[in-house]
Amino acid sequence: MKEEYDIALIGGGASGLSLLYAMHLQGILDQYSVLLIEPDPKNSNDRTWCFWTDEQDAAWQMFGSSVSKSWSQLDSAFPQRQNMAPYRYVQIRSKDFYRFVKDALQSYPNLDFYNGKVSKLSNQRPFELKLDKDQSAYAHLVFDSRPPTLNDPDLIWQSFVGYRIKAPQAQFETEVCRLMDFEVQQSEGLQFMYFLPTSETEALIELTRFGEAILSETEAQPEIERYLQKMGISDFEIEEKEINKIPMTLSLNQKEKLHSLNKRYIPIGVRAGVVKASTGFAFKKIAQHSWAIAKALKEQGPIPQAGHGRQYWIYDELLLNLFQKKQSPILEIFKRLFRVHPIPRIFRFLDEESSWLDNLKILSRMPWRPFFWSIGRSLRRSILQLIIKT
């Protein structure tokens, strides 16, 4: 490890590695001395990323060769089984992702990996990074993907417990997946199940909760077992577990499209607000933001912020408000979204790529009374903030 670098990346998970890989693809990684700081060796499957794709998005174009399974048909949340064309739902296992990216990066002698943590970061350039093991380094540009400190009093979490299971005999349809199946016990928020068969005998089943209370394995396991029994699956082994949480908040959203040219400390990942506040989706936005940052570095222009369109920011705020409402109508809202709209329109809307016509069609089929309540709540909050400031 050297004493001084052009770029330091704090965190070697999806965001840090995606940025390095985007720089590699755009042919600029060899132009910088780079230090990547990550305490975990990242050589095991610690999470799974899934997303729908029409193969035009940055996530697919950058990491499509890391996809281990895809599905062409959807079941459960929809009135009947549906073909997703022109989309597919795909899975990337983190172990495959880490190996894929690191294999591409191993030929760069200007890239150093430090297995440890940053204990302190100075606020002046070049930035001094105090590391554990009595180490330190300096960097002129810092990208930080460490988990943020959140002070949102109304914070909603996407929390989940997933089991990768194996059955003793073939019984799963490998081309059909279940997304957002709401036919589960509703407790402490909105809950739904994913069922993603990866072979005729193996599948990932995951219970997800949107709510203030974090879903625990103690709560999730009985519900997962009941769900499998309803599917006629009682004999299985748990091969892996995935338990995690993602903040669903507007407080991390970036208001400007670009950082100033002299800004040299740049948040990325969850810290930069890539997570869509009303769903907890993040992987596609991470890839999109990484590609845009690498392009800005190549062109020596201002670095873009993660950003969400203003209209989607408003939609997310209205939905998040409804999670706070007693006898929340959020379950019926999500059910109606999947029940009455074609899949491509839903996916475009959730990806923040829908047209005004798409949005109008979706909003016109929603129950209006809860949204009037939500608008009132937002107005009251804005007025209170103005009073506090004055």
Coordinates of C-alpha atoms in Angstrom, one line a residue:
M1 CA 0.0 0.0 0.0
K2 CA 1.3 3.4 -1.0
E3 CA 1.0 6.6 1.1
E4 CA -1.0 8.7 -1.5
Y5 CA -3.6 7.8 -4.1
D6 CA -5.7 9.7 -6.7
I7 CA -8.8 7.9 -5.6
A8 CA -9.9 6.0 -2.5
L9 CA -13.1 3.9 -2.3
I10 CA -14.4 3.2 1.2
G11 CA -16.4 0.0 0.9
G12 CA -15.9 -3.0 -1.5
G13 CA -19.5 -4.2 -1.9
A14 CA -21.9 -3.7 -4.8
S15 CA -21.3 0.1 -5.1
G16 CA -17.5 0.2 -4.8
L17 CA -16.9 -2.7 -7.1
S18 CA -19.5 -1.5 -9.6
L19 CA -17.7 1.9 -9.8
L20 CA -14.3 0.2 -10.4
Y21 CA -15.8 -2.1 -13.0
A22 CA -17.5 0.8 -14.8
M23 CA -14.1 2.6 -14.8
H24 CA -12.5 -0.6 -16.3
L25 CA -15.2 -0.8 -19.0
Q26 CA -14.7 2.8 -20.0
G27 CA -11.0 2.4 -20.2
I28 CA -9.9 4.9 -17.5
L29 CA -9.1 2.7 -14.5
D30 CA -5.4 2.6 -15.5
Q31 CA -5.2 6.4 -15.4
Y32 CA -5.6 6.6 -11.6
S33 CA -3.9 5.2 -8.6
V34 CA -6.7 3.6 -6.6
L35 CA -7.1 2.3 -3.0
L36 CA -10.1 0.1 -2.2
I37 CA -10.8 -0.3 1.5
E38 CA -13.1 -3.2 2.7
P39 CA -13.0 -5.2 5.9
D40 CA -14.7 -8.3 4.5
P41 CA -12.9 -10.6 2.1
K42 CA -16.0 -10.8 -0.1
N43 CA -15.5 -14.4 -1.1
S44 CA -18.8 -15.9 0.0
N45 CA -22.5 -15.5 -1.0
D46 CA -23.6 -12.9 1.6
R47 CA -26.6 -11.6 -0.5
T48 CA -28.5 -12.1 -3.7
W49 CA -29.4 -9.3 -6.1
C50 CA -32.5 -9.7 -8.3
F51 CA -34.0 -7.3 -10.8
W52 CA -36.1 -7.3 -14.0
T53 CA -34.4 -6.4 -17.2
D54 CA -35.1 -5.7 -20.9
E55 CA -31.3 -5.9 -21.4
Q56 CA -31.2 -2.2 -22.0
D57 CA -30.3 -1.1 -18.5
A58 CA -26.8 -0.6 -17.1
A59 CA -27.1 -3.4 -14.6
W60 CA -27.6 -6.0 -17.4
Q61 CA -25.1 -4.5 -19.7
M62 CA -22.4 -4.4 -17.0
F63 CA -23.2 -7.6 -15.1
G64 CA -25.4 -9.7 -17.4
S65 CA -22.7 -12.4 -17.6
S66 CA -22.9 -12.8 -13.8
V67 CA -26.5 -13.8 -13.9
S68 CA -27.0 -17.3 -12.6
K69 CA -30.7 -17.7 -13.2
S70 CA -33.5 -15.9 -15.1
W71 CA -37.3 -16.4 -15.2
S72 CA -39.6 -15.5 -18.0
Q73 CA -43.0 -16.0 -16.2
L74 CA -44.5 -14.4 -13.1
D75 CA -47.0 -15.9 -10.7
S76 CA -48.8 -14.9 -7.4
A77 CA -49.4 -11.1 -7.2
F78 CA -51.0 -11.1 -10.6
P79 CA -54.6 -12.4 -11.4
Q80 CA -53.0 -15.1 -13.5
R81 CA -49.6 -16.3 -14.6
Q82 CA -48.0 -13.8 -17.0
N83 CA -45.2 -13.7 -19.4
M84 CA -42.9 -10.9 -18.6
A85 CA -41.8 -10.1 -22.2
P86 CA -39.9 -8.0 -23.1
Y87 CA -38.6 -8.3 -19.5
R88 CA -37.0 -11.1 -17.6
Y89 CA -36.4 -11.4 -13.9
V90 CA -32.8 -12.3 -13.1
Q91 CA -30.6 -13.3 -10.2
I92 CA -27.0 -12.4 -9.4
R93 CA -25.4 -14.2 -6.5
S94 CA -23.0 -11.9 -4.7
K95 CA -20.2 -14.6 -4.7
D96 CA -20.4 -14.7 -8.5
F97 CA -20.5 -10.9 -8.7
Y98 CA -17.4 -10.5 -6.5
R99 CA -15.4 -13.1 -8.4
F100 CA -16.5 -11.7 -11.8
V101 CA -15.4 -8.1 -10.9
K102 CA -12.2 -9.0 -9.1
D103 CA -11.1 -11.2 -12.0
A104 CA -11.5 -8.2 -14.3
L105 CA -9.6 -6.0 -11.9
Q106 CA -6.6 -8.2 -11.0
S107 CA -4.5 -7.0 -13.9
Y108 CA -4.3 -3.4 -12.7
P109 CA -1.0 -2.8 -10.8
N110 CA -2.2 0.7 -9.9
L111 CA -5.1 -0.7 -7.8
D112 CA -4.5 -1.7 -4.2
F113 CA -6.9 -3.6 -1.8
Y114 CA -6.8 -2.9 1.9
N115 CA -8.5 -5.4 4.1
G116 CA -9.7 -3.2 7.0
K117 CA -11.7 -0.3 8.1
V118 CA -11.5 3.5 8.0
S119 CA -11.6 4.8 11.5
K120 CA -11.4 8.5 10.6
L121 CA -11.6 10.7 7.5
S122 CA -10.2 14.2 7.4
N123 CA -12.3 17.0 5.8
Q124 CA -9.6 18.6 3.9
R125 CA -7.7 17.7 0.7
P126 CA -5.8 15.5 0.2
F127 CA -8.1 13.5 2.5
E128 CA -6.3 11.6 5.2
L129 CA -7.8 8.2 5.8
K130 CA -7.0 6.8 9.2
L131 CA -7.1 3.0 9.0
D132 CA -7.0 0.3 11.5
K133 CA -3.8 -1.6 12.2
D134 CA -2.1 1.8 12.7
Q135 CA -2.2 2.4 8.9
S136 CA -3.1 5.6 7.1
A137 CA -3.3 6.8 3.5
Y138 CA -4.1 10.0 1.6
A139 CA -6.4 10.4 -1.4
H140 CA -7.5 13.4 -3.6
L141 CA -10.9 12.0 -4.4
V142 CA -12.9 9.8 -2.0
F143 CA -16.0 7.7 -2.9
D144 CA -17.7 6.5 0.3
S145 CA -20.3 3.7 0.4
R146 CA -20.3 3.0 4.2
P147 CA -23.8 2.6 5.7
P148 CA -25.2 6.1 6.5
T149 CA -26.3 7.4 9.9
L150 CA -30.0 8.0 9.7
N151 CA -32.0 10.5 11.7
D152 CA -35.4 10.0 10.1
P153 CA -38.0 9.8 12.8
D154 CA -40.4 8.0 10.4
L155 CA -37.9 5.6 9.0
I156 CA -39.3 2.6 7.2
W157 CA -37.2 -0.5 6.5
Q158 CA -37.3 -3.1 3.9
S159 CA -36.2 -6.1 6.0
F160 CA -36.1 -9.7 4.8
V161 CA -35.3 -13.3 5.8
G162 CA -34.5 -15.6 2.9
Y163 CA -33.7 -19.3 2.8
R164 CA -32.1 -21.1 -0.1
I165 CA -33.7 -24.5 0.1
K166 CA -33.2 -27.9 -1.5
A167 CA -35.9 -30.6 -1.9
P168 CA -35.1 -34.3 -2.2
Q169 CA -36.9 -34.6 -5.5
A170 CA -37.8 -32.5 -8.6
Q171 CA -40.9 -30.4 -7.9
F172 CA -40.3 -26.8 -9.0
E173 CA -41.1 -25.1 -12.3
T174 CA -37.8 -23.5 -13.2
E175 CA -39.2 -20.8 -15.6
V176 CA -41.9 -19.4 -13.2
C177 CA -41.1 -17.1 -10.2
R178 CA -43.3 -15.6 -7.6
L179 CA -42.8 -11.9 -6.8
M180 CA -44.6 -9.9 -4.1
D181 CA -47.1 -12.6 -3.1
F182 CA -49.2 -10.7 -0.5
E183 CA -51.1 -13.9 0.5
V184 CA -49.2 -14.1 3.8
Q185 CA -49.8 -13.0 7.3
Q186 CA -49.7 -9.2 7.5
S187 CA -47.9 -8.1 10.6
E188 CA -46.0 -4.8 11.6
G189 CA -46.3 -3.4 8.1
L190 CA -46.7 -4.8 4.5
Q191 CA -45.4 -8.4 4.1
F192 CA -45.0 -10.5 1.0
M193 CA -43.2 -13.5 -0.3
Y194 CA -40.7 -14.2 -3.1
F195 CA -40.2 -17.7 -4.4
L196 CA -37.4 -18.1 -7.0
P197 CA -36.7 -21.7 -8.2
T198 CA -33.2 -22.1 -9.4
S199 CA -33.5 -25.7 -10.4
E200 CA -36.2 -28.4 -10.1
T201 CA -35.0 -29.1 -6.6
E202 CA -33.6 -25.8 -5.4
A203 CA -35.1 -22.4 -4.7
L204 CA -34.7 -19.1 -2.8
I205 CA -37.7 -18.3 -0.7
E206 CA -37.8 -14.9 1.0
L207 CA -40.2 -13.1 3.3
T208 CA -40.0 -9.3 3.0
R209 CA -41.5 -6.6 5.3
F210 CA -41.9 -2.9 4.6
G211 CA -42.4 -1.4 8.0
E212 CA -40.8 0.4 11.0
A213 CA -40.2 -2.9 12.9
I214 CA -37.4 -5.1 11.5
L215 CA -38.4 -8.6 10.5
S216 CA -36.6 -11.2 12.6
E217 CA -35.9 -14.8 11.7
T218 CA -38.0 -15.9 14.6
E219 CA -41.0 -14.2 13.0
A220 CA -40.2 -15.2 9.5
Q221 CA -39.4 -18.9 9.8
P222 CA -42.9 -20.1 10.7
E223 CA -44.5 -18.0 7.9
I224 CA -42.0 -19.4 5.4
E225 CA -42.7 -22.9 6.5
R226 CA -46.5 -22.3 6.3
Y227 CA -46.1 -20.9 2.8
L228 CA -44.0 -23.9 1.7
Q229 CA -46.6 -26.3 3.1
K230 CA -49.3 -24.6 1.1
M231 CA -47.2 -25.3 -2.0
G232 CA -47.0 -29.0 -0.9
I233 CA -43.3 -28.6 0.2
S234 CA -42.6 -30.1 3.6
D235 CA -39.4 -32.0 3.1
F236 CA -36.4 -29.7 2.4
E237 CA -33.0 -28.6 3.7
I238 CA -31.9 -25.0 4.3
E239 CA -28.6 -24.6 2.5
E240 CA -28.1 -20.8 3.0
K241 CA -29.7 -17.9 4.8
E242 CA -29.9 -14.3 3.9
I243 CA -31.1 -11.8 6.5
N244 CA -30.7 -8.1 5.9
K245 CA -32.4 -4.7 5.9
I246 CA -32.4 -1.6 3.7
P247 CA -33.6 1.9 4.7
M248 CA -36.6 3.2 2.8
T249 CA -36.2 7.0 3.2
L250 CA -36.3 10.2 1.3
S251 CA -33.7 11.8 3.7
L252 CA -30.8 10.4 1.5
N253 CA -32.2 11.6 -1.8
Q254 CA -30.0 14.1 -3.6
K255 CA -31.7 17.3 -4.7
E256 CA -29.2 18.4 -7.3
K257 CA -28.2 16.5 -10.5
L258 CA -24.5 17.2 -10.2
H259 CA -21.9 17.7 -7.6
S260 CA -19.9 20.9 -7.9
L261 CA -16.6 20.6 -9.8
N262 CA -14.5 21.0 -6.7
K263 CA -16.4 18.4 -4.6
R264 CA -14.0 15.6 -3.9
Y265 CA -15.9 13.6 -1.3
I266 CA -18.6 11.7 -3.1
P267 CA -21.1 9.4 -1.4
I268 CA -22.2 6.3 -3.4
G269 CA -24.5 3.4 -2.9
V270 CA -27.2 3.7 -0.1
R271 CA -25.3 6.6 1.3
A272 CA -25.9 8.5 -2.0
G273 CA -29.7 7.8 -2.0
V274 CA -29.7 5.1 -4.7
V275 CA -32.4 3.2 -2.9
K276 CA -35.9 3.8 -4.2
A277 CA -37.7 5.0 -1.1
S278 CA -41.0 3.3 -1.6
T279 CA -39.7 -0.1 -2.6
G280 CA -36.1 -0.5 -1.3
F281 CA -34.8 -1.4 -4.8
A282 CA -31.2 -0.4 -5.4
F283 CA -29.1 -2.7 -7.6
K284 CA -30.1 -1.2 -11.0
K285 CA -29.6 2.3 -9.7
I286 CA -26.2 1.4 -8.3
A287 CA -25.1 0.3 -11.8
Q288 CA -26.6 3.3 -13.5
H289 CA -24.9 5.7 -11.1
S290 CA -21.6 3.9 -11.3
W291 CA -21.6 4.2 -15.1
A292 CA -22.5 7.9 -15.0
I293 CA -19.7 8.6 -12.5
A294 CA -17.1 6.7 -14.6
K295 CA -18.3 8.7 -17.7
A296 CA -17.9 12.0 -15.8
L297 CA -14.3 11.0 -14.7
K298 CA -13.5 10.1 -18.3
E299 CA -14.8 13.5 -19.5
Q300 CA -13.4 15.3 -16.5
G301 CA -16.7 16.9 -15.8
P302 CA -18.8 17.3 -12.6
I303 CA -19.7 14.0 -10.9
P304 CA -23.5 13.2 -11.1
Q305 CA -25.5 12.6 -8.0
A306 CA -27.7 9.5 -7.8
G307 CA -30.9 11.5 -8.1
H308 CA -34.6 10.5 -8.5
G309 CA -37.0 12.4 -10.7
R310 CA -39.0 15.0 -8.8
Q311 CA -42.4 13.4 -9.7
Y312 CA -41.2 10.0 -8.4
W313 CA -39.9 11.7 -5.2
I314 CA -43.5 12.9 -4.7
Y315 CA -45.0 9.5 -5.4
D316 CA -42.5 7.9 -2.9
E317 CA -43.3 10.5 -0.2
L318 CA -47.1 9.9 -0.6
L319 CA -46.6 6.1 -0.3
L320 CA -44.2 6.4 2.7
N321 CA -46.8 8.6 4.5
L322 CA -49.3 5.8 4.1
F323 CA -47.1 3.4 6.0
Q324 CA -47.6 5.7 9.0
K325 CA -51.4 5.7 8.8
K326 CA -53.4 3.6 11.2
Q327 CA -55.3 0.9 9.3
S328 CA -52.9 1.6 6.4
P329 CA -54.4 1.0 2.9
I330 CA -50.9 0.2 1.5
L331 CA -51.7 -3.5 1.0
E332 CA -54.7 -2.7 -1.2
I333 CA -52.7 -0.1 -3.1
F334 CA -49.9 -2.6 -4.0
K335 CA -52.4 -5.3 -4.8
R336 CA -54.3 -3.0 -7.1
L337 CA -51.1 -1.9 -8.9
F338 CA -50.3 -5.5 -9.8
R339 CA -53.9 -6.5 -10.5
V340 CA -54.9 -4.0 -13.0
H341 CA -51.8 -3.0 -15.0
P342 CA -49.7 -4.8 -17.6
I343 CA -46.3 -5.9 -16.4
P344 CA -44.2 -3.6 -18.6
R345 CA -46.0 -0.5 -17.3
I346 CA -45.5 -1.6 -13.7
F347 CA -41.8 -2.2 -14.3
R348 CA -41.3 1.1 -16.0
F349 CA -43.1 2.9 -13.2
L350 CA -41.0 1.2 -10.5
D351 CA -37.8 1.9 -12.4
E352 CA -38.8 5.6 -12.7
E353 CA -38.8 5.3 -16.5
S354 CA -42.5 5.6 -17.1
S355 CA -44.1 8.2 -19.3
W356 CA -46.6 10.8 -18.1
L357 CA -49.3 8.6 -19.8
D358 CA -48.2 5.6 -17.8
N359 CA -48.3 7.6 -14.6
L360 CA -51.7 9.0 -15.4
K361 CA -53.1 5.5 -16.0
I362 CA -51.6 4.2 -12.8
L363 CA -52.7 7.0 -10.6
S364 CA -56.2 7.1 -12.1
R365 CA -56.8 3.5 -10.9
M366 CA -55.6 4.2 -7.3
P367 CA -58.0 4.9 -4.4
W368 CA -57.8 8.6 -3.9
R369 CA -59.0 9.1 -0.3
P370 CA -55.8 7.8 1.3
F371 CA -53.7 10.0 -1.0
F372 CA -55.6 13.1 0.1
W373 CA -54.7 12.1 3.7
S374 CA -51.1 11.7 2.6
I375 CA -50.9 15.0 0.8
G376 CA -52.3 16.7 4.0
R377 CA -49.6 15.0 6.1
S378 CA -46.9 16.3 3.8
L379 CA -48.3 19.8 3.9
R380 CA -48.5 19.8 7.7
R381 CA -44.9 18.6 7.8
S382 CA -43.7 21.3 5.4
I383 CA -45.5 24.0 7.4
L384 CA -44.0 22.8 10.6
Q385 CA -40.5 22.8 9.1
L386 CA -41.0 26.4 7.9
I387 CA -42.1 27.5 11.4
I388 CA -39.1 25.8 13.0
K389 CA -36.7 27.6 10.6
T390 CA -38.2 31.0 11.2

